[in-house]
Tab-separated table of C-alpha atoms in Angstrom:
chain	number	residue	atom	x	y	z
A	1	UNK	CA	45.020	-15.782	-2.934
A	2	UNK	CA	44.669	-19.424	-2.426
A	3	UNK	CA	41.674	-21.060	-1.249
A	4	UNK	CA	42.411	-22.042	2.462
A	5	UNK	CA	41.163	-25.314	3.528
A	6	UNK	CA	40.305	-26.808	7.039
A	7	UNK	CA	41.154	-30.696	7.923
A	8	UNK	CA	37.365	-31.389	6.366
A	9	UNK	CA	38.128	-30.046	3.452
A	10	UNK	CA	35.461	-27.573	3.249
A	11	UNK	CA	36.401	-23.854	2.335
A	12	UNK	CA	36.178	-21.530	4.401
A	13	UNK	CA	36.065	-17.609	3.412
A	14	UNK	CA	35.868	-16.633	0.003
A	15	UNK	CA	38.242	-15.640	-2.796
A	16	UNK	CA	38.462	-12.575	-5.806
A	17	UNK	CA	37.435	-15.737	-7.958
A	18	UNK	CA	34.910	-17.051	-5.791
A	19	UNK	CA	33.312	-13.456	-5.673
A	20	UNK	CA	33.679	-12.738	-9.837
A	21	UNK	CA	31.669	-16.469	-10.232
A	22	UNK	CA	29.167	-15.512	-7.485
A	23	UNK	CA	28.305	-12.191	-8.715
A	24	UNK	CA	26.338	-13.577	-11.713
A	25	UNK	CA	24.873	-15.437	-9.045
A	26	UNK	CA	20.679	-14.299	-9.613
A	27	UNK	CA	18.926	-14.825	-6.072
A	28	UNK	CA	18.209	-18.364	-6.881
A	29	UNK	CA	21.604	-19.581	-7.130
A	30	UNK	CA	21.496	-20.054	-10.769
A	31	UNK	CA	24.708	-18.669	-12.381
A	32	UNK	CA	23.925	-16.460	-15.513
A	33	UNK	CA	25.159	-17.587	-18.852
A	34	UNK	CA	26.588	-15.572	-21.879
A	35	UNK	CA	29.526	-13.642	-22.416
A	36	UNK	CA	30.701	-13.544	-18.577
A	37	UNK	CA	30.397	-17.348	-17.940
A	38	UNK	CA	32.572	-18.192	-21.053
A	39	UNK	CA	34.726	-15.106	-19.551
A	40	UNK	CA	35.511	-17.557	-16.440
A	41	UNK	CA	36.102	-21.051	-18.285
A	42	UNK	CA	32.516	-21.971	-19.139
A	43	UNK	CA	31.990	-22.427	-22.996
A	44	UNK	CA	34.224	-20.376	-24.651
A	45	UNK	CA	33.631	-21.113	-28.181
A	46	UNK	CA	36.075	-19.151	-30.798
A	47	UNK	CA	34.096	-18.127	-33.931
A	48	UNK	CA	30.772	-19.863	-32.979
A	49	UNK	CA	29.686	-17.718	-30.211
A	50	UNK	CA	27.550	-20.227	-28.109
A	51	UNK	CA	25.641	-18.296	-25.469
A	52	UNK	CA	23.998	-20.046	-22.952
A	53	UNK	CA	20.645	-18.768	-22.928
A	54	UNK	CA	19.955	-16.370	-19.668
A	55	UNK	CA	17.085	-17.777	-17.485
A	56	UNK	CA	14.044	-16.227	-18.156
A	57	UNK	CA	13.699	-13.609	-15.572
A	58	UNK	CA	10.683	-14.306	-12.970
A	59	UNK	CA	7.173	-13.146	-14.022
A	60	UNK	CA	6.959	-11.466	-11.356
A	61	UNK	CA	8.963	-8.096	-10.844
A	62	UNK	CA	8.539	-8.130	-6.686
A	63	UNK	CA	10.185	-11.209	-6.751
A	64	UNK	CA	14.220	-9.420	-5.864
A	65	UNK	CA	15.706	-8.648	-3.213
A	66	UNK	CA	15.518	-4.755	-1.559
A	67	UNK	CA	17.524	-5.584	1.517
A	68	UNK	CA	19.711	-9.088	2.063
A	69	UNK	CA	22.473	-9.427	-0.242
A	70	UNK	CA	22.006	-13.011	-1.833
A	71	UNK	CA	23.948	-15.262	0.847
A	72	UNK	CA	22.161	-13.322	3.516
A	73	UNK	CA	18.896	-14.496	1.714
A	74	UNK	CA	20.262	-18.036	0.676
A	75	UNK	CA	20.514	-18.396	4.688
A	76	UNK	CA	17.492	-17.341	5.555
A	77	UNK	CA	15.646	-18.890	2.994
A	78	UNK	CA	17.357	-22.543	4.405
A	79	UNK	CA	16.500	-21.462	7.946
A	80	UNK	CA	12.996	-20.627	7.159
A	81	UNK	CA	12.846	-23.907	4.758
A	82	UNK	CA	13.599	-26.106	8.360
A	83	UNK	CA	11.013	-24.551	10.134
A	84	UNK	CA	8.354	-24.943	7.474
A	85	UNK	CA	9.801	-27.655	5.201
A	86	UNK	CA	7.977	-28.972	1.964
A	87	UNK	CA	6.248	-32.437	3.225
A	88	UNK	CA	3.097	-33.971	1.755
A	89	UNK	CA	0.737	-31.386	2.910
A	90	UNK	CA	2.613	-29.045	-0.090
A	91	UNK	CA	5.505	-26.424	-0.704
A	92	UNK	CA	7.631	-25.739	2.532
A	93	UNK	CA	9.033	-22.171	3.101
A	94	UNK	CA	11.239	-21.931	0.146
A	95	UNK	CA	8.883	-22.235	-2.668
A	96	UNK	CA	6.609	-20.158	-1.081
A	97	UNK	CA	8.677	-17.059	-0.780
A	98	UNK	CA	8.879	-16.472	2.495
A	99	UNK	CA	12.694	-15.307	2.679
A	100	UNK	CA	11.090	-12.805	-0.110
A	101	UNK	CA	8.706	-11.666	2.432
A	102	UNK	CA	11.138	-11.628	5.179
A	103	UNK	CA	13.487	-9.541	2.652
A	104	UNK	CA	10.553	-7.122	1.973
A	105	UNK	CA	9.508	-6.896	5.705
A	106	UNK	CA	13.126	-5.913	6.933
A	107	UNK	CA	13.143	-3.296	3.946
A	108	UNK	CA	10.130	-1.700	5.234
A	109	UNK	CA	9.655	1.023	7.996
A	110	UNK	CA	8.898	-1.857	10.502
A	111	UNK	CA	12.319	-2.708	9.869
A	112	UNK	CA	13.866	0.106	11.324
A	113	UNK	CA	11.384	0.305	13.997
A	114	UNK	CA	9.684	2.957	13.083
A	115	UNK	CA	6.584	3.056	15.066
A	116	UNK	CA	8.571	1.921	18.305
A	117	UNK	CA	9.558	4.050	21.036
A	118	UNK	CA	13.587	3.558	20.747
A	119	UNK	CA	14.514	6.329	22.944
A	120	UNK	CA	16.514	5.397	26.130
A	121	UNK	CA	17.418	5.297	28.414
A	122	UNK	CA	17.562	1.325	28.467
A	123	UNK	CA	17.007	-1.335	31.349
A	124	UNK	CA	16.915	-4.461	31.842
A	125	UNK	CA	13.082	-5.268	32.249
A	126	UNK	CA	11.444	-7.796	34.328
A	127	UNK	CA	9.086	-10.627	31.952
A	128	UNK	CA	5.858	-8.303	32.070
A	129	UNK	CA	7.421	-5.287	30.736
A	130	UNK	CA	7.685	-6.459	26.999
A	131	UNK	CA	10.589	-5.907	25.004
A	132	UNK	CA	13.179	-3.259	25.923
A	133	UNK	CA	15.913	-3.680	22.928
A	134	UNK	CA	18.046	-0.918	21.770
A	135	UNK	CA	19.163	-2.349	18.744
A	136	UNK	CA	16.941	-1.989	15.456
A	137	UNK	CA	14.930	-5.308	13.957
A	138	UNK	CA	16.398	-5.246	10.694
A	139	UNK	CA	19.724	-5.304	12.833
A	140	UNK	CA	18.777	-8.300	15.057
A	141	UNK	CA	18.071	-10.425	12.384
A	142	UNK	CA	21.224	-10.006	10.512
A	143	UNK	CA	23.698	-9.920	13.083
A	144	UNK	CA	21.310	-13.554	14.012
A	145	UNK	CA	21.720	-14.873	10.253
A	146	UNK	CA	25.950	-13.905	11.251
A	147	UNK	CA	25.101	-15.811	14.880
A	148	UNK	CA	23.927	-19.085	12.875
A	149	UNK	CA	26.598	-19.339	10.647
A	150	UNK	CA	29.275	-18.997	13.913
A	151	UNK	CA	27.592	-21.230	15.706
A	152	UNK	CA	26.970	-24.039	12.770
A	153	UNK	CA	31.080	-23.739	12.310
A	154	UNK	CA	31.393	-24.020	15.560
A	155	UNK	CA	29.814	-27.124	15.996
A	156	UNK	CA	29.901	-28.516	12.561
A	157	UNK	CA	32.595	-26.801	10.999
A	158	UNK	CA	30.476	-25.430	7.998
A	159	UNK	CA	28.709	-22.577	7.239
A	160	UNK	CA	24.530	-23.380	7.975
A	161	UNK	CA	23.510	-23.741	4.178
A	162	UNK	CA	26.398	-26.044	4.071
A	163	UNK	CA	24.745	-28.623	6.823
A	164	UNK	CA	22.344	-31.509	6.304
A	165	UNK	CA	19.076	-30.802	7.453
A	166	UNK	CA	19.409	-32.554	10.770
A	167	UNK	CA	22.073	-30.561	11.749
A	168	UNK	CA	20.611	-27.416	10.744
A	169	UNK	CA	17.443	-28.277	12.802
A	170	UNK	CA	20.250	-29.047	15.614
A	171	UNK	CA	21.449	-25.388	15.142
A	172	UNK	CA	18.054	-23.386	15.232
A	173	UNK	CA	17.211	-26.065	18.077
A	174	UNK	CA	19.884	-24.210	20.072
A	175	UNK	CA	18.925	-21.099	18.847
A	176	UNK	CA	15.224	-21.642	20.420
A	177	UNK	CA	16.197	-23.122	23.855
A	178	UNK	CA	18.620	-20.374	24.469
A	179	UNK	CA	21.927	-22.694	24.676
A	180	UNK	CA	23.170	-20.588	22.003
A	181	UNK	CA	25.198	-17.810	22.813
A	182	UNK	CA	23.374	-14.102	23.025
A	183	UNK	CA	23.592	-12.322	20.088
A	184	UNK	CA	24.837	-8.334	21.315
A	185	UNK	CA	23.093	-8.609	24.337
A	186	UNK	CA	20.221	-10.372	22.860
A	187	UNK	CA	19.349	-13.949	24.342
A	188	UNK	CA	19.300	-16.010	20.849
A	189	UNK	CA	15.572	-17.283	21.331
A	190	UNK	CA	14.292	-13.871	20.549
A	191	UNK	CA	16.217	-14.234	17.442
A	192	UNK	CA	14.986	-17.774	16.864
A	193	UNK	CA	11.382	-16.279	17.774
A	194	UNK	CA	11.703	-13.329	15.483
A	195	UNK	CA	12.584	-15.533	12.488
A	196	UNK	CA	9.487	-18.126	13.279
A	197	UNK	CA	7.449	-15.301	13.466
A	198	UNK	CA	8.454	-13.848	10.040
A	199	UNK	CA	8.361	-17.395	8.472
A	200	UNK	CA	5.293	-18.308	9.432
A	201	UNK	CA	3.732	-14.904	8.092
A	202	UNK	CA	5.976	-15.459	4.894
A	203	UNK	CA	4.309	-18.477	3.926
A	204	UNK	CA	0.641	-17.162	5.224
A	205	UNK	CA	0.436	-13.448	4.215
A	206	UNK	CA	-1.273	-11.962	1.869
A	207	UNK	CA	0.841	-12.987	-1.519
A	208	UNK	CA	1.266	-9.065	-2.127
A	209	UNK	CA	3.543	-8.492	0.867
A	210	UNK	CA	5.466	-11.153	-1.444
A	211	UNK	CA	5.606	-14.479	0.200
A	212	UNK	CA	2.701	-16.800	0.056
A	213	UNK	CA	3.441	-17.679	-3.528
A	214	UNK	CA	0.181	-18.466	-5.644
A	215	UNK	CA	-1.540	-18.691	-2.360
A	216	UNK	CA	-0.778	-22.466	-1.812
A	217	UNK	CA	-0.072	-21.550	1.699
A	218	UNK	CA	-3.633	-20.821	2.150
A	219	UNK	CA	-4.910	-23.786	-0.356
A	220	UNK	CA	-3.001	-26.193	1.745
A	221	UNK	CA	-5.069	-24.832	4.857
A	222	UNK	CA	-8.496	-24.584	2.289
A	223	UNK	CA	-8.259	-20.795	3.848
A	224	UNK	CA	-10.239	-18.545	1.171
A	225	UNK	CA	-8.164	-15.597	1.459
A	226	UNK	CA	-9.300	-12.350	1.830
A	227	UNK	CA	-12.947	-11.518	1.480
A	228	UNK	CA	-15.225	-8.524	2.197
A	229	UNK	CA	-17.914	-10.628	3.471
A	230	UNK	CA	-19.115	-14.451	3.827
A	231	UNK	CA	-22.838	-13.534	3.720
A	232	UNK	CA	-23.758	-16.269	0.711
A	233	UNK	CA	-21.537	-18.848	2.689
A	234	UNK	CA	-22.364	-18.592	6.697
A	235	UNK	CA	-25.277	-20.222	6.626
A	236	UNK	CA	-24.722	-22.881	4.683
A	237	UNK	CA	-24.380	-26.728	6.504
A	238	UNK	CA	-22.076	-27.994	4.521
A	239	UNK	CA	-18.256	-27.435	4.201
A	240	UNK	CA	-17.864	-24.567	1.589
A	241	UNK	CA	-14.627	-24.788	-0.294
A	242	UNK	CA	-13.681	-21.301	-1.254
A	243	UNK	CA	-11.019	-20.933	-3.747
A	244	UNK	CA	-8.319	-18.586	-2.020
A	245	UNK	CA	-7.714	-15.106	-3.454
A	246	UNK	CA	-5.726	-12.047	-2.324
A	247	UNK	CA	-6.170	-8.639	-1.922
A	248	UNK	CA	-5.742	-7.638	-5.391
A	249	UNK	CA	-9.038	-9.083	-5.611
A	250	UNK	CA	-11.444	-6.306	-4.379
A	251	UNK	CA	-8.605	-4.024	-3.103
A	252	UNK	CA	-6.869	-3.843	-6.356
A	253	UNK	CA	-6.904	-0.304	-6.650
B	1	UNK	CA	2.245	34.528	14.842
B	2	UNK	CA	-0.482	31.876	15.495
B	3	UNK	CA	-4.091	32.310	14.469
B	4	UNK	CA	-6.070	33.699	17.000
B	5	UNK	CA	-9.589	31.579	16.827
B	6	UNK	CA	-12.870	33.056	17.805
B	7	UNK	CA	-13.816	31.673	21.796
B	8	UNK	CA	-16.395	28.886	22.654
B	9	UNK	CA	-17.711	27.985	25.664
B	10	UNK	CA	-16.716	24.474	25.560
B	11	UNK	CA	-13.533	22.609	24.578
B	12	UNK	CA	-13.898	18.830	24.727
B	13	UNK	CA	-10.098	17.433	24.432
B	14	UNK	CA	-10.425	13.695	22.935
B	15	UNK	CA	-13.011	13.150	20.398
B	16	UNK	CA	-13.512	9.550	21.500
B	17	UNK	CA	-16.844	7.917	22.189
B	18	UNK	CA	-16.921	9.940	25.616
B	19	UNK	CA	-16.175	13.538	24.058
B	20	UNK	CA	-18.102	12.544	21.152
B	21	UNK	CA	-21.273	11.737	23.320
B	22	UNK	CA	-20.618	14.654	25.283
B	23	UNK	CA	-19.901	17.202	22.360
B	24	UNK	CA	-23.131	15.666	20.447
B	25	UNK	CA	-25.281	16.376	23.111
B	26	UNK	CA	-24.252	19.712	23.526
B	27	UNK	CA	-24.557	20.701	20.629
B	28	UNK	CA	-28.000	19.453	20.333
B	29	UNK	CA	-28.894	21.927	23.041
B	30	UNK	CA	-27.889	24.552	21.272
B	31	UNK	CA	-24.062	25.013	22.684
B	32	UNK	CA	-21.177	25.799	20.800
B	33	UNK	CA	-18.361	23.263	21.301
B	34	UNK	CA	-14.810	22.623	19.836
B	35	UNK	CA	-13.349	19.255	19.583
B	36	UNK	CA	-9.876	18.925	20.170
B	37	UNK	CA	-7.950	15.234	18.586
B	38	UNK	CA	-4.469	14.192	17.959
B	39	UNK	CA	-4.245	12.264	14.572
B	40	UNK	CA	-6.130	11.995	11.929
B	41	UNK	CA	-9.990	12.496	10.722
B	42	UNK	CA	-11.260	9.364	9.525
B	43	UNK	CA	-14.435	8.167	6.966
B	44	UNK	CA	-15.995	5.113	5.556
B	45	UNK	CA	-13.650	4.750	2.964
B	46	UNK	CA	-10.759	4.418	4.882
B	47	UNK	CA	-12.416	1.576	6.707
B	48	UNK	CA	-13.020	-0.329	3.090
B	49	UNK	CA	-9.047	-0.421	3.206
B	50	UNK	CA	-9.649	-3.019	6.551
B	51	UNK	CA	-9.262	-6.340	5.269
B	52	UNK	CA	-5.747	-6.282	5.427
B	53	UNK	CA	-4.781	-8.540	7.928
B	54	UNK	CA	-0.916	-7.803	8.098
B	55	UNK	CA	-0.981	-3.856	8.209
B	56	UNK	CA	-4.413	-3.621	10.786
B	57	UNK	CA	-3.728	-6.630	12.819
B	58	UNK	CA	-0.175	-7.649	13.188
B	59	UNK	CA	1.401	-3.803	11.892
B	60	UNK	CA	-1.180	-2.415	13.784
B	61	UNK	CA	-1.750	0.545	11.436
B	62	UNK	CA	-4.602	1.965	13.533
B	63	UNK	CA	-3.102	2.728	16.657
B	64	UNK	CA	-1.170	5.849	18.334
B	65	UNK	CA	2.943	5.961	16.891
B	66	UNK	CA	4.504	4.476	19.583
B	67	UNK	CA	7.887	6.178	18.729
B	68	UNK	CA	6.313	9.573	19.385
B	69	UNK	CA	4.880	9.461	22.616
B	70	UNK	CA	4.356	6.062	24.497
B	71	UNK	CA	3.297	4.802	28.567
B	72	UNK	CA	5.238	3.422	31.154
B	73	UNK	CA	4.131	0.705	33.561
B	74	UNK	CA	5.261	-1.407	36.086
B	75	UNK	CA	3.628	-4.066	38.066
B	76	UNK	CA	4.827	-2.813	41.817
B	77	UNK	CA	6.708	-0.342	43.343
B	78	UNK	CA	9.713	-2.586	43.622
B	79	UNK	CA	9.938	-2.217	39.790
B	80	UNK	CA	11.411	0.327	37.274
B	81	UNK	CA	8.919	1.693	35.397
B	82	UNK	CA	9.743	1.385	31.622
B	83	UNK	CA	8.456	2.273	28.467
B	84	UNK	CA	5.959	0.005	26.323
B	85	UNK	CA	8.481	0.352	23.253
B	86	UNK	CA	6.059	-2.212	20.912
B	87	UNK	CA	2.334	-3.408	21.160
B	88	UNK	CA	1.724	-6.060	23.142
B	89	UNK	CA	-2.127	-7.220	24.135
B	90	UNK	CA	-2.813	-3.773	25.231
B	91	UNK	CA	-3.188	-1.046	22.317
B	92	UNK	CA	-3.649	3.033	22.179
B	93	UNK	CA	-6.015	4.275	19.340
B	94	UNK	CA	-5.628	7.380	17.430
B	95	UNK	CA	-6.950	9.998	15.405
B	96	UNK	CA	-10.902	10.836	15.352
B	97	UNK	CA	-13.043	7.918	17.164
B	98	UNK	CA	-10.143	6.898	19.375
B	99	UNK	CA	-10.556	3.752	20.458
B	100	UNK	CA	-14.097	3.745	19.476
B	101	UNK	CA	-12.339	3.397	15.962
B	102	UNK	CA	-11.111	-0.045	16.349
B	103	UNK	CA	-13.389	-1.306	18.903
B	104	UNK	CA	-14.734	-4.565	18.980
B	105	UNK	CA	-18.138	-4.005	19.317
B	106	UNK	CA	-19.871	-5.434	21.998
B	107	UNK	CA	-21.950	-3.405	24.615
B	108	UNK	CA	-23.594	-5.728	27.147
B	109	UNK	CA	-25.400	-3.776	29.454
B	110	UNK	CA	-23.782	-3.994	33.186
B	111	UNK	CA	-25.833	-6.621	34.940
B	112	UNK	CA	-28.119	-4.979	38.026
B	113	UNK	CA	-25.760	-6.775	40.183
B	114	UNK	CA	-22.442	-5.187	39.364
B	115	UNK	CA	-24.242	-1.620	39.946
B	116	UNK	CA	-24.705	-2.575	43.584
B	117	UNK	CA	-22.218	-5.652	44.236
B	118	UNK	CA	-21.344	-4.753	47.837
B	119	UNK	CA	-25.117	-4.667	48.728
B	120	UNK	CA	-26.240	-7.409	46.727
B	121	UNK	CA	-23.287	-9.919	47.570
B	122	UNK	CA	-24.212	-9.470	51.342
B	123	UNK	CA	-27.863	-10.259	50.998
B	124	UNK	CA	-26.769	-13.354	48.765
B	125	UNK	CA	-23.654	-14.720	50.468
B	126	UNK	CA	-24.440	-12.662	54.069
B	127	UNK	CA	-22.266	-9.980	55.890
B	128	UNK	CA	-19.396	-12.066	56.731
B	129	UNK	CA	-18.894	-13.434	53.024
B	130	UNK	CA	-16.552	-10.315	51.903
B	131	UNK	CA	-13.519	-10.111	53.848
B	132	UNK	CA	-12.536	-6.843	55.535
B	133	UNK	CA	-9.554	-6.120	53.642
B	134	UNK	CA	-12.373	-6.547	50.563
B	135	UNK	CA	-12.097	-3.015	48.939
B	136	UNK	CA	-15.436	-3.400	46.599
B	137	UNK	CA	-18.306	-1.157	46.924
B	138	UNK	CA	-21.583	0.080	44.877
B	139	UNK	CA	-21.583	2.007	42.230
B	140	UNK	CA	-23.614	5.355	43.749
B	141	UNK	CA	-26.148	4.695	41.200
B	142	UNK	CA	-28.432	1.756	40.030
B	143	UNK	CA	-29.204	-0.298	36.913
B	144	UNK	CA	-32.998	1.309	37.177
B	145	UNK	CA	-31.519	4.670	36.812
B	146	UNK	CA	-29.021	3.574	34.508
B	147	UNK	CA	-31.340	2.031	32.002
B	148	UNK	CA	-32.814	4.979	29.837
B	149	UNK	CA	-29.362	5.731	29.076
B	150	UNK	CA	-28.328	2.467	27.967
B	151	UNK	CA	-31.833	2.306	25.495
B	152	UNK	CA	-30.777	5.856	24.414
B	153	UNK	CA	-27.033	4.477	23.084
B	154	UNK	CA	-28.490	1.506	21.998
B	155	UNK	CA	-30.829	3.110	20.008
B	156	UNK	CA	-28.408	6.044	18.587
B	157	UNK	CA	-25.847	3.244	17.767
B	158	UNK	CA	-28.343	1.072	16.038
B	159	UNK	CA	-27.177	-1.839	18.148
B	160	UNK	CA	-28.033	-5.354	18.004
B	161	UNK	CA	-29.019	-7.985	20.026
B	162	UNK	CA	-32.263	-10.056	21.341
B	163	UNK	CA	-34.001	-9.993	25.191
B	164	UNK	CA	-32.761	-12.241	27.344
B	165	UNK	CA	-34.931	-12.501	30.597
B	166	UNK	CA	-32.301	-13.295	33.347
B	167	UNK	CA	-30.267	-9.598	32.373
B	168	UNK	CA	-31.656	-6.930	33.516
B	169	UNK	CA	-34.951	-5.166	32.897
B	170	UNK	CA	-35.742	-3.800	29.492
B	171	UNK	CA	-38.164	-0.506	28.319
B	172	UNK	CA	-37.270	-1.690	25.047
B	173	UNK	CA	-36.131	-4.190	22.370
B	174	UNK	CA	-32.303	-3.738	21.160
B	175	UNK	CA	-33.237	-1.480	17.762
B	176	UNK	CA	-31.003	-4.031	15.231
B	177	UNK	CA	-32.640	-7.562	15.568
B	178	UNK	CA	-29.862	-10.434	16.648
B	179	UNK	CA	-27.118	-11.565	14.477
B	180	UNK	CA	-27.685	-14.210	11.715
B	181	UNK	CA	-27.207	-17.769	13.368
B	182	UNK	CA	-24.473	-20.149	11.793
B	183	UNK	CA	-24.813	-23.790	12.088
B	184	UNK	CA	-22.399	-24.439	14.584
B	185	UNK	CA	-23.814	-21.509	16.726
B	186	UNK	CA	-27.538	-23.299	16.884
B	187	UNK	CA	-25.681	-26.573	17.380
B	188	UNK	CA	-23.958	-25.005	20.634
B	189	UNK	CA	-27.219	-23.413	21.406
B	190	UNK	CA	-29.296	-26.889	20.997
B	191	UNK	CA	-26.338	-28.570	23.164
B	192	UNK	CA	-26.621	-26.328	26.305
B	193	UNK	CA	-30.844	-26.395	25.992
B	194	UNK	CA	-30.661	-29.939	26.181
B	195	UNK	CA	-28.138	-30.128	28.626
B	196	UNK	CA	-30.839	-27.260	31.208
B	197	UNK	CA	-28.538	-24.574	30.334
B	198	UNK	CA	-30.043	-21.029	29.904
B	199	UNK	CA	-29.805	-18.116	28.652
């Protein structure tokens, strides 16, 4: 199947090949080495079997994903990496895990709604009655991630991880303020407002909900993290710099 | 075949701070009383589990399963009334405590003027301050009567506080002295002094 090209030259939808290279794709993008990239014209050496060394996997085991499938979480990850993007302060979104969080949050009961009343019948509600969606959380936000790609090819002919970061900001601009279309029945800034919301607590959680990496989103705001009590420190006059820590600290087990 | 229990002469359904009161003083006098509460019985150490800010605050782990059993509201007739379907500002408790179990704390006595705020507004503000269509009225009953009860609770709830002379009259100091000051809180409290402010 050939690879079809638009006038840009940018492909669009994938082929058997593009899949077999992309499944040794780990969740950072990196492409595995050994036997199955020399299978696919990397380095295949006759005799001297060169294997290129797999990347070491991630220290941490919570670190993979339980719900997106890796382009699902490259796209979030890029959304959420706009709306808090590395700058001088420190790490934006991306090297702080939130998409992991985000992936971790949509796998969990809250998810699927769990604790919400989702019985109908359904109406359209007036601004005070709160939110009166039929369709499940972990459902919104995926058929959004599908939203921003449509719209970014719309506009831009590419896919949203394909776009500069202007133009991605351009997207989830349109996203915010509505002007993109409704996503089944859903005006798009409740999308846009469910994936701030998630980013935000991605980078600022508690690290073991699995965002917040090392807890530089709390060092960047000197926030000390959780702590039973801040009886040696309340009284003090001076500015008490607290070295952040997480719950695994006195709620280890 | 369902368990048949032995009778009592009182059932208290909701074991809140107002069935609690009310099935604690009973008791003390010597009646039998069976407390009746959806959800869970609760201790201290499930409370140590708190500091998680995610799950308590924003998952709201304390409060009634909405998916179960939820209210509807509306802010007028004209409207349909529909189903609170997630937490907004306004949350249900649950289990033993109800929402005495996630309260906030704070139990400022009723000032003697809210008891009697029909009366007292007229003999401020005179007769014709309150417009007809005005539908606020006294209580039935005063601070002065009111007061044993509140030094009662105070004192069975250990709470904590200091006098302050313009609220209303007081048999006795709050049990817990006040909370520990923090610097910016005596900074605030030096900036309305000087500035003739009071309490």
């Amino acid at each position: 199947m050939a690879d079809q090209e638009n006038k840009s030259g940018v492909k669009k939808g994938t082929t058997r090949r593009d899949f077999l290279k992309n499944s040794g794709l780990t969740v950072g993008g990196v492409v595995l080495g050994g036997a199955l990239g020399s299978l696919l014209g990397g380095r295949a050496e006759v005799g001297n079997e060169e294997v290129t060394p797999a990347p070491k996997p991630t220290a941490n085991p919570a670190e993979a994903l339980t719900f997106f499938t890796p382009p699902q979480y490259q796209l979030t990850q890029a959304a959420a990496e706009r709306i808090y993007p590395k700058d001088d302060n420190g790490p934006g979104a991306m090297e702080l895990n939130a998409a992991i969080y985000i992936d971790h949050q949509l796998a969990s009961p809250w998810g699927i709604n769990a604790k919400e009343y989702m019985a109908g019948p359904f109406y359209e509600a007036e601004e005070t009655q709160g939110s009166q969606i039929r369709i499940l959380r972990k459902d919104l936000f995926l058929l959004g991630l599908k939203a921003l790609d449509s719209y970014s090819n719309e506009q831009f002919d590419s896919k949203f991880t394909g776009l500069a970061p202007e133009d991605q900001d351009a997207v989830l601009t349109a996203f915010s303020d509505g002007t993109a279309p409704d996503i089944s029945g859903v005006k798009s800034p409740i999308f846009f407002s469910l994936l701030r919301t998630l980013t935000i607590e991605g980078v600022y959680a508690d690290p073991v909900y699995g965002g917040n990496k090392n807890m530089e989103g709390w060092a960047m705001r000197k926030y000390p993290g959780s702590r039973m009590a801040y009886i040696q420190e309340i009284q003090k006059e001076d500015f008490v710099k607290l070295e952040p820590q997480g719950l695994n600290s006195h709620m280890g087990h | 075949m369902a368990t048949k229990l032995p009778k009592v002469p009182v059932v208290i359904v909701g074991m809140g701070w107002a069935g609690g009161i009310v099935a604690s003083e009973l008791t003390k006098a010597g009646v039998q009383v069976v407390g009746l509460e959806r959800g869970k019985d609760r201790n201290t150490s499930d409370y140590l589990m708190g500091h998680d800010e995610l799950r308590y605050q924003h998952r709201e782990e304390l409060m009634q399963d909405l998916s179960k059993e939820t209210i509807t509201h509306r802010n007028n007739e004209e409207m349909r009334s529909l189903p609170m379907r997630d937490y907004g500002t306004f949350v249900v408790g649950d289990g033993v405590g109800g929402a005495g179990s996630h309260w906030n704390g704070q139990t400022y006595r009723f000032l003697p003027y809210d008891f009697e705020i029909k009366t007292l507004t007229d003999e401020k503000y005179g007769p014709n301050k309150l417009k007809p269509e005005y539908t606020i009225q006294d209580w039935g009953i005063t601070y002065d009567e009111m007061e044993p009860y509140y030094d009662t609770f105070e004192k069975m709830a250990g709470i904590s506080g200091e006098t302050v002379e313009l609220y209303g009259k007081r048999t006795n100091p709050y049990p817990t002295g006040p909370m520990l000051k923090t610097p910016i809180m005596e900074m605030f409290e030096k900036a309305t002094a000087d500035l003739g402010y009071a309490p």
